[in-house]
Each structure stands twice: as C-alpha cells, then as structure tokens.
XYZ file of C-alpha atoms in Angstrom:
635
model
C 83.348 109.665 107.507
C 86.256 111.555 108.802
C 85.699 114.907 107.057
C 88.465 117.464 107.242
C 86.071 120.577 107.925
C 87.837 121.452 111.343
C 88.883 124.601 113.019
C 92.870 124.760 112.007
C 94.289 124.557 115.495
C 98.082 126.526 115.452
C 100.776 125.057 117.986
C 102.976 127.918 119.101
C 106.363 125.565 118.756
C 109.327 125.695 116.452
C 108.478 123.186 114.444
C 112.494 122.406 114.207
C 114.039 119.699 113.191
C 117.932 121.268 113.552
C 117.172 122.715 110.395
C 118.602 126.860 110.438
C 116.864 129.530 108.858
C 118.362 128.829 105.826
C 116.736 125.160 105.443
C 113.571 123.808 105.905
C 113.039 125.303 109.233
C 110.884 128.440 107.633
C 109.387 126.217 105.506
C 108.341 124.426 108.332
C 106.172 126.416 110.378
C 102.597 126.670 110.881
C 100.627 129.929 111.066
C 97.353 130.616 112.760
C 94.287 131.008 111.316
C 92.712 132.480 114.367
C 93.750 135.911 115.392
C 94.243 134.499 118.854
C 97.041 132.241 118.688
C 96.535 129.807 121.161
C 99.364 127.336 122.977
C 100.009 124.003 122.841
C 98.642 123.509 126.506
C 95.091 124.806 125.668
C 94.756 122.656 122.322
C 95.889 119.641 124.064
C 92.988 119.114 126.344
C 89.934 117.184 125.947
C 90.000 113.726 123.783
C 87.989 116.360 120.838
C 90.876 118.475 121.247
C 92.963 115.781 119.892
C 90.987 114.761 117.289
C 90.847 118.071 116.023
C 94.753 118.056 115.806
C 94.684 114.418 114.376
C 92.545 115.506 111.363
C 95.220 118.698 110.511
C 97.696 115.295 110.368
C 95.350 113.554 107.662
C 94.915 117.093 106.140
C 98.591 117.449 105.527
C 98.232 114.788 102.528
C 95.536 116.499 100.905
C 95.666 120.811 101.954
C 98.190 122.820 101.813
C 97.514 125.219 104.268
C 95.903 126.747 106.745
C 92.991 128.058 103.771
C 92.244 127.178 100.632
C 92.472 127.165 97.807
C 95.616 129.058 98.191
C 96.983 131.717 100.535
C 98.499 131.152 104.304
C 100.730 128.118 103.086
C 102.410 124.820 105.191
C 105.756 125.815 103.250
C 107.422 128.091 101.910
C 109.805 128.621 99.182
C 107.799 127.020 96.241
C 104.161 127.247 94.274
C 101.639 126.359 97.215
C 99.667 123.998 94.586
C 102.722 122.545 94.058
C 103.705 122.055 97.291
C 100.606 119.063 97.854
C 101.729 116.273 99.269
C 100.043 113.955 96.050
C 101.213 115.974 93.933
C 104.562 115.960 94.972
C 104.270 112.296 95.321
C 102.775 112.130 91.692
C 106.002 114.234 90.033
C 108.337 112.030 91.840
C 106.562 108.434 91.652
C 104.866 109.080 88.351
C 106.723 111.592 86.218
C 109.924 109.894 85.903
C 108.688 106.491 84.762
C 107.027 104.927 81.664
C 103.577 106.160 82.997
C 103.689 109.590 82.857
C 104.971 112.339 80.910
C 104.898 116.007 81.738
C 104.621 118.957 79.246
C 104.749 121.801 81.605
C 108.234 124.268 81.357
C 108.462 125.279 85.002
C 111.204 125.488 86.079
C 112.543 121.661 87.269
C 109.610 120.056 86.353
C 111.090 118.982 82.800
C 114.099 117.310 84.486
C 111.429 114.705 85.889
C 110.961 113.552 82.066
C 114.468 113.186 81.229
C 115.331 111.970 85.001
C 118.499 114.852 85.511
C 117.547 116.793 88.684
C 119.844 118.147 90.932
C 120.202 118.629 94.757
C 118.588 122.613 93.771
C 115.445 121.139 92.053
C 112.439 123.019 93.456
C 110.385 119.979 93.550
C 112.474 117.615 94.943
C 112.606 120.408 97.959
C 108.858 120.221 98.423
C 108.751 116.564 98.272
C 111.525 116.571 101.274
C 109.195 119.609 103.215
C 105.902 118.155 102.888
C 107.430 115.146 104.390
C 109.226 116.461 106.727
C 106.303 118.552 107.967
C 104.454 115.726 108.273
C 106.691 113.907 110.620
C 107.206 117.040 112.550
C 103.612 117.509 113.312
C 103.131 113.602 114.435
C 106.133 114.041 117.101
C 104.318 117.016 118.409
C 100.684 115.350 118.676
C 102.557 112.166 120.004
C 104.258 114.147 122.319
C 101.989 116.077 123.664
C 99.834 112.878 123.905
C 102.541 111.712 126.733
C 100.833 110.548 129.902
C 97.366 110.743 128.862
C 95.269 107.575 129.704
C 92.413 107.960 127.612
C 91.501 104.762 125.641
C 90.500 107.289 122.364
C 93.481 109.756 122.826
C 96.177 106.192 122.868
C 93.723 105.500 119.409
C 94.756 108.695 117.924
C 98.234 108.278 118.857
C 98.181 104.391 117.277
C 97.302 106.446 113.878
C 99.842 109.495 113.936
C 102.486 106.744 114.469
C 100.952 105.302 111.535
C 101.113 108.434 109.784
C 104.324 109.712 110.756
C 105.627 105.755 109.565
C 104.129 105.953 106.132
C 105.867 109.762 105.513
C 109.507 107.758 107.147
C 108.829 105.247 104.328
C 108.085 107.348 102.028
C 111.702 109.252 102.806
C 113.357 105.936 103.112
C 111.924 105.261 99.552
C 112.246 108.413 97.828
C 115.486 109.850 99.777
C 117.945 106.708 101.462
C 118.213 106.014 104.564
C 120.802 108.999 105.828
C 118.358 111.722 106.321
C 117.837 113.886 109.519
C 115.372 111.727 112.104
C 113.937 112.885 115.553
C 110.812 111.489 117.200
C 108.933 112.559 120.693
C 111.743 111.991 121.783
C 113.853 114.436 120.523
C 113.981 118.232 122.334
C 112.671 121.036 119.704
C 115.226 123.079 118.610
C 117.771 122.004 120.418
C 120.642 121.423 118.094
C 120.917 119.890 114.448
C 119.034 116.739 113.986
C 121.302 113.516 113.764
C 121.008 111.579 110.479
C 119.733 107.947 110.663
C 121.114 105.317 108.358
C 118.794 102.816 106.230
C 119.231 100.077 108.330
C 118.190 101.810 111.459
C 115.536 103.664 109.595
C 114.055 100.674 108.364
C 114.122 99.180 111.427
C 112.509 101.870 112.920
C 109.649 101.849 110.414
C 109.570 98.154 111.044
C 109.150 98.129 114.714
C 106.687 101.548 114.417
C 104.193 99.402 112.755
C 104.596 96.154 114.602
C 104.118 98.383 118.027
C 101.048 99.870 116.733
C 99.521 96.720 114.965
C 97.815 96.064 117.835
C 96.553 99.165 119.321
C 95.157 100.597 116.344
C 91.270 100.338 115.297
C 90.370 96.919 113.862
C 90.371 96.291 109.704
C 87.439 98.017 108.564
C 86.530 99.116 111.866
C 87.932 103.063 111.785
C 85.952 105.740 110.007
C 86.472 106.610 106.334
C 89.633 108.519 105.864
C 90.748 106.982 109.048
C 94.083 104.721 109.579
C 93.121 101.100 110.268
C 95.109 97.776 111.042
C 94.535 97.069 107.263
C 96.377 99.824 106.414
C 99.749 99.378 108.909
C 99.676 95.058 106.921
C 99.425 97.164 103.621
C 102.855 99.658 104.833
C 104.425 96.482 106.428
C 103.757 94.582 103.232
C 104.963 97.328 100.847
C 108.320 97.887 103.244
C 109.162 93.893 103.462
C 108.506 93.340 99.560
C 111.212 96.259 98.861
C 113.565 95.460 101.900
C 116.234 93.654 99.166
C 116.435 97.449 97.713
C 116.664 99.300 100.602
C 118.746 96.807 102.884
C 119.893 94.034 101.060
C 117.431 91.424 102.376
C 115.166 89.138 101.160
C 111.715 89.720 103.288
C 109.445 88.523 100.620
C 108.287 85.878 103.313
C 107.323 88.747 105.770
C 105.382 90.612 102.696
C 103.447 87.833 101.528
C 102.567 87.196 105.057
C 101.181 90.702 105.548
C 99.726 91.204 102.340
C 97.808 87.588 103.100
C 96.578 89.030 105.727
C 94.938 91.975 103.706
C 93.300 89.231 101.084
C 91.615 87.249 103.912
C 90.278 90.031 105.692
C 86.429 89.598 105.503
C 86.543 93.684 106.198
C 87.954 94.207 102.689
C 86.217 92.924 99.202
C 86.826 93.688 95.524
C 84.663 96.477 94.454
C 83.108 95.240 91.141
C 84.194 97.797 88.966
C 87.517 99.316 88.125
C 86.286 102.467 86.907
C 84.299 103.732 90.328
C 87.394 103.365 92.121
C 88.580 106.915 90.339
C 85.052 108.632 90.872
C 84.189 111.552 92.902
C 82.190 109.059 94.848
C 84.689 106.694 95.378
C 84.038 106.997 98.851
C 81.549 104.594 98.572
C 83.701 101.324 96.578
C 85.211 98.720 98.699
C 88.872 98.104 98.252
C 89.817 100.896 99.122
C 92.130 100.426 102.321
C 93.336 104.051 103.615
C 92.706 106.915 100.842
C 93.480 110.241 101.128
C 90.284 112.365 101.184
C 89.394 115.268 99.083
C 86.343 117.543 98.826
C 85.457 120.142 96.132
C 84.136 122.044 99.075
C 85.911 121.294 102.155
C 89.514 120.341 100.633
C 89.881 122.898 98.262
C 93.593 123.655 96.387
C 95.681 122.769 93.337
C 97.179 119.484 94.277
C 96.038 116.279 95.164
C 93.129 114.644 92.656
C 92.286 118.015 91.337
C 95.639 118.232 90.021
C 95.764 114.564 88.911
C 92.360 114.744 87.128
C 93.271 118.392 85.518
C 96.669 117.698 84.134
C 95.626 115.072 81.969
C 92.784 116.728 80.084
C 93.435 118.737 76.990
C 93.950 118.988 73.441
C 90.174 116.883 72.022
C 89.867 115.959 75.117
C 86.027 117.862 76.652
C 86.545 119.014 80.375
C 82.691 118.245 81.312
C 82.930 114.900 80.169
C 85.518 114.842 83.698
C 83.363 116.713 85.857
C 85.626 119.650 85.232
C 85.548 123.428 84.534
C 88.946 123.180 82.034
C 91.763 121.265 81.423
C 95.662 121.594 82.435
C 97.136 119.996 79.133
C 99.677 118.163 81.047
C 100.293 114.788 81.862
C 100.625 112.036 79.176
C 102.012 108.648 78.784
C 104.672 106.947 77.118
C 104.187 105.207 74.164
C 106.151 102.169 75.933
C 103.331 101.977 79.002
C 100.609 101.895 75.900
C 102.683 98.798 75.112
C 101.902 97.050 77.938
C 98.204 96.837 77.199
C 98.731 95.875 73.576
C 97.359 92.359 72.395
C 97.893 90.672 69.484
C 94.350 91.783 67.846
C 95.788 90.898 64.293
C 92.428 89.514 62.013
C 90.299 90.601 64.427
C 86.605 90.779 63.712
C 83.293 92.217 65.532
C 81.664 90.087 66.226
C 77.782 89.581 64.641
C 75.566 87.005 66.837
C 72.532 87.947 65.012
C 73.730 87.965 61.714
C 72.802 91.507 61.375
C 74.510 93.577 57.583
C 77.894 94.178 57.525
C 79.824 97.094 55.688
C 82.960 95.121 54.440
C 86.593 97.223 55.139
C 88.854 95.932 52.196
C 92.530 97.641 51.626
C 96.455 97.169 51.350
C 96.675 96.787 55.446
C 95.034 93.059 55.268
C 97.832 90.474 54.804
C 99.812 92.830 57.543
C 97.304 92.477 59.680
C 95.929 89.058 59.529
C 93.183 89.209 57.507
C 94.354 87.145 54.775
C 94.660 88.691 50.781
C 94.898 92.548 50.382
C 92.047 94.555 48.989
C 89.818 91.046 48.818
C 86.757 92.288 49.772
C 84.895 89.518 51.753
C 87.826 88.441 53.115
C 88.490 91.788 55.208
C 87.264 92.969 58.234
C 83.543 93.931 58.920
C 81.775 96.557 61.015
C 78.401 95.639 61.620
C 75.288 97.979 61.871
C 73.418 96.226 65.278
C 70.022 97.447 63.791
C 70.324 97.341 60.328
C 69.698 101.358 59.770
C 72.408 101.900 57.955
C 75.061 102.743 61.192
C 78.481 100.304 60.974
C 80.104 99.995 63.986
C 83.044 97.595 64.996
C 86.934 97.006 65.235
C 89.743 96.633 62.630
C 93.214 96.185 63.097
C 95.267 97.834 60.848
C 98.863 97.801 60.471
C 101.276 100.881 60.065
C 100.070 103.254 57.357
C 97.141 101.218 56.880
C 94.877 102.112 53.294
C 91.085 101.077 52.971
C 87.849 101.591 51.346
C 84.108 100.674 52.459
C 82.340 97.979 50.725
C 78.608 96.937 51.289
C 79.730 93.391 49.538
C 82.522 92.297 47.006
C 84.011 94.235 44.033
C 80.705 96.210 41.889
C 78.796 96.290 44.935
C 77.625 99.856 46.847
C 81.173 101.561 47.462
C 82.523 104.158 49.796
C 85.628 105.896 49.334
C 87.828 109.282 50.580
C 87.262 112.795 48.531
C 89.416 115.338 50.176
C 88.987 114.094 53.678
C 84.948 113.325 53.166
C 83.165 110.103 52.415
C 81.381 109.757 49.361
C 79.403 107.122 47.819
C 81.208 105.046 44.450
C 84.921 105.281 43.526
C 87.913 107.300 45.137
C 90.318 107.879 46.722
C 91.339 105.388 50.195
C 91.033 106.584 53.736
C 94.615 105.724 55.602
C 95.996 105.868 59.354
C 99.159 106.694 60.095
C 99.830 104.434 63.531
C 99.026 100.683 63.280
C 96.967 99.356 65.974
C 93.603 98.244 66.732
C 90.875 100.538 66.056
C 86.996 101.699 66.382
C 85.230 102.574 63.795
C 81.632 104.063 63.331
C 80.054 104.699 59.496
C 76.883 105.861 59.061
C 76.099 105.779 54.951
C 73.469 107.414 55.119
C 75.028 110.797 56.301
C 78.427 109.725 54.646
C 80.186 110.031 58.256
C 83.423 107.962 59.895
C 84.200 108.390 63.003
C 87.945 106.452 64.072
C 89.992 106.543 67.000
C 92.389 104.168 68.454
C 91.531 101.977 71.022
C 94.403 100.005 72.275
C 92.567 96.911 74.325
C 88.776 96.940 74.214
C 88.822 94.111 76.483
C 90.474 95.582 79.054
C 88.378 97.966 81.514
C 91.597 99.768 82.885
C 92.889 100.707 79.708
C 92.070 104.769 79.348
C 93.899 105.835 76.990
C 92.478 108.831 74.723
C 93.701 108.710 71.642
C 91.806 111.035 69.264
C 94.422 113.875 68.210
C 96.892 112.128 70.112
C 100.192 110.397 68.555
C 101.195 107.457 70.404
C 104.978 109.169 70.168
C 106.120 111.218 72.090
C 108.893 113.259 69.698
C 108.441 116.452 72.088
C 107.394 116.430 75.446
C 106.295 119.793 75.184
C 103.770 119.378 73.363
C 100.385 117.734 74.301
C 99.680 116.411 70.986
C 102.102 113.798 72.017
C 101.261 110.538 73.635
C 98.373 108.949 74.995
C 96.328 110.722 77.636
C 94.660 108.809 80.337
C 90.990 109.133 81.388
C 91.139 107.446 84.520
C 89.973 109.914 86.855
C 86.848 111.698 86.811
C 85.407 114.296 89.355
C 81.824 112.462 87.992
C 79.371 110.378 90.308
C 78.885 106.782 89.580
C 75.081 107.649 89.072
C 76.875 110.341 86.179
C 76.077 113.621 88.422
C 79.250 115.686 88.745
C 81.047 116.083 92.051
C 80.241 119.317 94.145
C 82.679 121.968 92.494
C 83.972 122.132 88.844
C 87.363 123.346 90.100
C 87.962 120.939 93.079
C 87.422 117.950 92.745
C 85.493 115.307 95.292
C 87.890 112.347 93.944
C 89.757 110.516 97.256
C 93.692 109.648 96.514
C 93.767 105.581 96.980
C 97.453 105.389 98.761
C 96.678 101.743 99.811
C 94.002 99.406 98.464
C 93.189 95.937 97.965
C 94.280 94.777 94.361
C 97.536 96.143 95.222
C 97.532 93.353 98.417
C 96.722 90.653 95.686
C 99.522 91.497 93.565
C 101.918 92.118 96.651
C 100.833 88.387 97.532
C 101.135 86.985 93.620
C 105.037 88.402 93.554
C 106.208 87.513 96.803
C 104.874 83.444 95.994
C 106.541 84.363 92.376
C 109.652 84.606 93.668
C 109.817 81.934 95.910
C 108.187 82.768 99.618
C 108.019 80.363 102.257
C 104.430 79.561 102.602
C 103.274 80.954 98.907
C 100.584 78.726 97.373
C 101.171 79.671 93.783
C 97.282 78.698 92.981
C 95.791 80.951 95.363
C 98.030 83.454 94.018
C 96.961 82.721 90.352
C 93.469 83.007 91.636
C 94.258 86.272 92.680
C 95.686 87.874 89.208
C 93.061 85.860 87.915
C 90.421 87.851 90.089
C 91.751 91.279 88.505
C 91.449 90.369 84.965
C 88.355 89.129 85.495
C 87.293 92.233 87.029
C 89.161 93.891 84.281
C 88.272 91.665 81.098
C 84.147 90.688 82.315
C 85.231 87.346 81.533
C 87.968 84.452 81.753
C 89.420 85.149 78.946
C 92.429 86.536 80.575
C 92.893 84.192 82.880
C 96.432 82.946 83.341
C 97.849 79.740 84.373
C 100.203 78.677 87.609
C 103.486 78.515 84.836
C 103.068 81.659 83.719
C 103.197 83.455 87.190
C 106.148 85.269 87.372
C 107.817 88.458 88.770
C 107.944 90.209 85.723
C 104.433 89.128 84.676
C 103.186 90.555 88.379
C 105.061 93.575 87.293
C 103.529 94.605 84.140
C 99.767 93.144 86.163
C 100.890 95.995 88.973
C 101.463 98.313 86.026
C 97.924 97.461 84.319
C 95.988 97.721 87.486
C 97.756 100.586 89.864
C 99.437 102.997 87.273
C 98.975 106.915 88.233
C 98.765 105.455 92.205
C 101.915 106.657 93.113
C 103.526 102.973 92.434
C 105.506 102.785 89.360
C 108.858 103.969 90.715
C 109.412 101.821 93.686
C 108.275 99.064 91.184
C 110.865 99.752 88.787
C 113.474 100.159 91.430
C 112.934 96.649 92.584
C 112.885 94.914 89.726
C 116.288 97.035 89.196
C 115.024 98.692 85.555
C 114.466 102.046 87.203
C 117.901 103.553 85.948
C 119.554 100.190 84.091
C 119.210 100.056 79.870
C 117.647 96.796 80.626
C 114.185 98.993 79.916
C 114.241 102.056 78.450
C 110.803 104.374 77.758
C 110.515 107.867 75.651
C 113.321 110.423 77.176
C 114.738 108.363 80.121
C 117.842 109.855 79.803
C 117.055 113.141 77.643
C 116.659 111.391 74.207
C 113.021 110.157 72.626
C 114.086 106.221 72.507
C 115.338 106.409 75.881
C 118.579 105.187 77.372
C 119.850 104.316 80.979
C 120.836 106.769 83.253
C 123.264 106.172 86.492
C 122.467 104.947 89.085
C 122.398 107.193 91.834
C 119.368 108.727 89.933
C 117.594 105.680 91.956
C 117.162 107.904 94.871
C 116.653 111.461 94.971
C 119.593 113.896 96.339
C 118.547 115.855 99.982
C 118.025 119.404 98.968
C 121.075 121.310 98.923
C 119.701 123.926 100.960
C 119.576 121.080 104.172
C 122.861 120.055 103.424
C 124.584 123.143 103.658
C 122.357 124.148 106.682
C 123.096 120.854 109.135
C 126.498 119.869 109.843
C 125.559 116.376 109.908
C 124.242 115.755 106.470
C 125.786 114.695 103.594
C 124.389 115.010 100.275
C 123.714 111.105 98.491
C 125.883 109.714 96.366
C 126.305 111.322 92.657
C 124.239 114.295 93.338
C-alpha cells in the first residue's frame, strides 16, 4: 500500500502560475515543515527522492497541509478543513444536486442549496486553489523529472501526468475551458499565465492520457493508492462520455470503448457487497480502481471521508454506530433523490414461509394502499413474530396519514390500540403516520412496545436512508430534522471493529471504480455507440442489482435500457461519489425545469435556474489579478 506517512519535502519555487499577490499566488505556496528548507536540487535526487515528492501529489487529495489535523495550510484565504480537495469536490458535485442538502450557515455554503453563487463565493475559490495547486505541483515534479533515465522515476512521472490530467478535468468540468494553463513547459513566474480554451483543453487532457496509457503501471499492477492504466481508461472514459457538453461532440464510441476496457480487465472484479465499499477497510474490496486514501492516523484533518461520514450524522442518528466520536448535523437529501428508490410496495406483505402467528394491522390506510377493504381485519397487512414469543415484525405500506390498530385475528379477537402515544391491550384510540410510504414495524405484546421507521426499499442494499425523526421534506434547509440522512459511510471494519481514530476516519474516497465502468458502458450502447452490444450491457445493470437486490428480481430487460434509466442506475449506485453534477449536466437537467428537486432555485419545490449556473464563475479575485482572464458567462 502506498501510505502517505512521508517526510513533507518543501520546494523553494514560486509556485506561480501568473497569478499576483492578490490571486491565488499566496494561496499557492508551500511551507516547510523542516526548519532547514531545502532546494529543489537536493530533493530531486535519488529515484526515493521522487517518490517521496510523488506521494505529497497523492496527498494533495486527501491533506491539507504540511500537518494535521490543522495548522501550516496548502492555501490560504479560507477554513483549512474546508479547503480539502473532497470536500471541495463534495460541495460542488454533491451539494447543488438532488443528492445532497446542506444545513450549515457559513458563509457561501447555503448558496450551494439554492444554486446562486457568485464569482466572490469562498468555496468556489478553494475548489479553483486546491486545483490549481495540484497542477502546479505536477509541473514542478515533471519538470524537475526532465532528463532523468530511470525506468521508476519515467513511472512516477506516467502518474503525476495522470494526476495533474484528472485535476485539468476536473477544471474543464467544474470551471470551462478558458482558465489559466501552463505545464513543464511553462517558465515560473514569468508573466501571467495564458488562458486555454475548451477545445484545446480537452484536447490536451485527451492526448495527456493517451501519451501516458502506455507507460504507466499495468491494471492492477501499481500499489494501493497508486495511479494505474485502469484508472487513465476510467478518466478517458468519463472525458469522452461528456465530450457533447464540453465540446459539442459525440464521443460516446470512444467512452464505451474505454470503459470496455475497464469491464474486461481480469485485474478488476465486483466486490460482493455494496456496503464494504464505504468501510474503513475498504482498502481491502475489489472494484475499487484509484481511491483516494485516508488514515485516522496518518491522514488526519477535516475534509475528505471524515467530513463526508461526519456531516451526515445527527439528530437520532448514534455517532458509534459510524465509528465516530460525534456528529456534524449536516448533509441530507432531497426528498426527490428518496424518489428514485421508491417502488410500488402497495399491498405488500411479509412474508411467513413457516406459517409462524401473525399480529393482523387493520385501519383506514388499506384500500389506499392496496390491501383491499378498510379496517377489514384479515384482509390487512400482517407482521409476523419468526418464533412465536410474542415479537411481530414485518412491513406495511401505508398511504399518507395512514390510521391503524393491532389485531391478533378478526373483529372480538385480542386488540391493541394507541392511549396517549402508548400501546395498550383492548379498545382505543389508532396509531397514525404522517408520510405515506413503506414501513418497518416491530410489536412486542408482551411489553406493549412499537417500534416504526420508514424504510424506503428493503430490497435494495444501497438504499441508506435514515429516517427515524427525519421528514422526507425538506421545508427548511436549516434545519436537520429535514430530509433523509444517508448512512452510507462508516469509519467501521467489515469484521464491525471501528477504524483507528474516532475523529479521523480510515474510510478511502473511491474517485474511480468499477460499477461506475459498467454503467459508463450501459449509456454509451444506450445511446447508440458503434460497437455497443446492448445484452452485454443489460448484463451489466443487471450485475448491480443483483449485487444490490440478492436476487433477480430486479433484473431488467434489453427494451428497457435507456439513457435515462442508466441515469437514475448511476444515481442508485454512485450517489455521494462526487458524480451527480456532471450527470445532470449531460443529460442537460442540471439548470433546465425539465427536473426540478427541493430549493433548486431558492424555493422548496424547486424551479430552473439559468444556465450559466452549469459551470462555476473563476474567482473574482483571478480575474481582476491576470490580464488575460475573463470571468464566464453570467457570473
């Protein structure tokens, strides 16, 4: 494993990208840890030298510094936990989309719910550093790298190409294409950086990753943490299958060819379960293509999976039951991404192999929700206690404002009913919910208990929504109360131990990985791609639900594979992965009213905002500081 436990290494350079004193250049430079600072000439030596350097270019995704937690920050100017390159990826990928809702105040953050930054907005600043950072310190090792013959030192370059092509792409994406762009190439300091355009920055990406294809290690062949050929067909997929937004082409060809490659890779498999892929020993599930690596002990700092895994734990929600020392009560989700998990669960009932007693769940709720003739006993629902002692377990759907009793048979049979909130035994009052949908239910009569809570799709593995004191609504983002909550990540072992540190957390970020290939390969054939074979691709979705379901039950057929049914698949499977934007984009619902979702646009049912909200505006602090920038259109 490529662990990120090194001895920071400063560069005495001006890490200057034409940027004045004003801009980004402060924000920009590195500081030394040592009290020696050393020179660019001494670091650059051996082939371990290099490496050294090459791991503070993975570390730049996950630290944010030179010390953690906190203290001695990359860049300046904003909160250094917020200035993590997940996190900022997160707020920008995440927080403006159906998945994710933020209920923090600070200042700029709330425009992410509501999608109304500006070219000022704090956050969209440390997006644009961290980025920009990034790329600066992969000219410099590339660079410096110049002449050097070494077999392992032209490896390590391979991968900070790689690196410095996924943060491009990632300002292509998030920013357009006319942003400041220097390579090795380009003297430090020497005047303002020239802007690129998104055809030649696309390009550039393009040609970056066919160049290095090659040269870099083998699929499955680099250590953990490590860059791999895997991951530069995962970046070349993702850039083809979006080229029609970014430069009006249709590459879906080149992306399924890419992405194919990915599926038949023997290197790569489909880890077995869904939920160890978010675990602090995630380390150890395949799929995973090129993470980002965290340690509670090595990686420490508010950002990255600690901040993912924080945010969304709060309100009922019990901190050690994440591996946790406390909760953030942030991040929620929009009752319009709980949507996309729903099922038609009308009449459902538990079912009872063994014939084992059933506690009968009559009330008003049952011609709503398919279970024939209201308040008709034997005709209802049924929880069923699995070993007859007296504890009902089991799932009813109710519909909106649902109203219900217990029965142990039909009318004059045992009875239980609502007193003030408690369950008693004989007539009284009904028990109600307030939001229809399908829910769990445990009764024990003989302690005169109920336990309910929502749970949306039971069938589904990767549905983690917590529900209990949650509304599905979201009538104020401010307050937690309000939406769904997701439980996806957890700083627990698969074996159930917790990860190394309460506070940090051991879970690894997965930027690329391989369900994402399968669906990248079931959309391109979707929408036509020379060379799709729409079965293989069906086996593919197929594979996920499977994974996702235990069963077949799921299983869809080549007529129903379409774009928009990949779409809501890529929601189900990859949502808080940094994905949900650039989906949206492409399938041109980002801004449009074609799909709305709670305060898109600053009002609960949503509305469509304009379109130059698609891309994010360069921080006005750049644009005032380099001649050659313009700000992007509407901002």
């Amino acid at each position: 494993m490529f662990k990120q436990t090194y001895k920071t290494l400063f560069i005495v350079l001006i890490v200057f990208l034409g940027l004045t004193a004003t801009s980004c250049i402060d924000d920009l430079s590195t500081s030394p840890i040592d009290d020696d600072v050393v020179t660019s000439e001494s670091i650059y030596n051996t082939p371990e030298d290099y490496r050294q350097v090459l791991a503070k270019l993975y570390a730049g995704f996950s630290t944010t510094g030179q010390q953690g937690p906190a203290g001695n920050a990359d860049i300046q100017g904003i909160d250094e936990g917020f200035s993590s390159y997940i996190r900022q990826f997160f707020t920008h990928q995440e927080n403006p989309t159906d998945e994710a809702i933020i209920g923090w105040g600070d200042e700029g953050l709330p425009d992410f719910n509501t999608m109304s930054w500006t070219a000022s907005n704090d956050f969209v600043m440390g997006m644009y550093s961290r980025i920009y950072y990034t790329i600066t310190m992969a000219n410099e090792f590339i660079r410096n790298a110049e002449g050097r013959e070494e077999a392992v030192i032209q490896e390590y370059v391979a991968e900070a190409r790689f690196i410095r092509a996924l943060s491009y792409w990632h300002a292509l994406d998030l920013f357009g294409g006319k942003i400041p762009f220097a390579t090795e190439d380009d003297a430090i300091g020497a005047e303002p950086p020239q802007v690129t355009n998104t055809a030649d920055l696309f390009a550039y990406i393009e040609s970056e990753l066919l160049e290095i294809e090659n040269d870099i290690i083998g699929p499955g062949q680099n250590e953990y943490g490590r860059a791999d050929r895997g991951a530069v067909w995962m970046l070349l997929s993702k850039l083809y299958l979006n080229a029609e937004v970014y430069v009006g082409q249709d590459r879906y060809a080149d992306a399924l060819t890419y992405s194919e490659n990915v599926v038949d890779e023997s290197a790569y498999a489909l880890h077995n379960s869904y939920d160890e892929l978010f675990l602090a020993d995630n380390h150890t599930a395949d799929g995973i293509i090129f993470p980002i690596t965290f340690d509670g002990t090595n990686t420490t700092g508010y950002g990255g999976t600690t901040f993912i895994t924080h945010a969304a734990v709060g309100g009922n929600m019990s901190a050690a039951d994440f591996g946790i020392d406390g909760g953030w009560g942030g991040y929620r989700v929009t009752p319009q991404f709980v949507d996309l998990f729903m099922e038609d669960y009308s009449g459902y009932q538990t079912d009872n192999p063994d014939g084992d007693n059933v506690l009968y769940v009559p009330g008003g709720y049952q011609a709503a929700s398919g279970y024939t003739s209201d308040w008709t006993p034997l005709e209802a629902a049924t929880l069923v206690s699995d070993n007859n002692d007296g504890v009902y377990t089991g799932y009813v759907y109710f519909a909106e404002g649902a109203e219900y009793k217990f029965t142990e048979g039909d009318w004059g049979s045992q009875e239980y009913s609502n007193d003030n909130g408690n369950m008693v035994a004989g007539g009284g009052g009904n028990f109600s919910v307030a939001e229809g949908g399908l829910y769990y239910l445990e009764v024990d009569v003989n302690n005169l208990t109920l336990a309910i809570e929502i749970d949306v799709n039971p069938d589904d593995s990767r549905e983690t929504f917590f529900t209990d004191g949650q509304t599905k609504s979201v009538e104020d983002p401010g307050d937690f109360s309000n939406g769904y909550t997701i439980t996806k990540w957890k700083n627990l072992n698969s074996d159930g131990s917790t990860g190394k540190d309460l506070e940090f957390v051991d879970i690894d970020f997965p930027m690329f990985r391989l369900a994402d290939a399968y669906l990248m390969y079931a959309e391109a054939t979707a929408r036509g791609a020379a060379g799709g074979d729409v079965n293989k691709a069906v086996g593919l979705v197929n594979d996920l639900r499977f994974r996702a379901n235990g069963d077949n039950s799921g299983d869809i057929t080549p007529q129903e594979l379409t774009p928009e049914l990949v779409l809501d698949e890529r929601a189900r499977e990859l949502y808080w992965e940094g994905h949900r934007r650039t989906d949206l984009r492409r399938f041109g619902l980002f801004t449009s009213g074609d799909y709305v979702w709670a305060w898109k646009g600053g009002i609960q049912e949503g509305q469509s905002v304009s379109n130059h909200f698609g891309i994010y505006p360069i921080p006005a602090s750049d644009v005032n500081a380099n001649p050659n920038l313009s700000q992007n259109p509407g901002y």
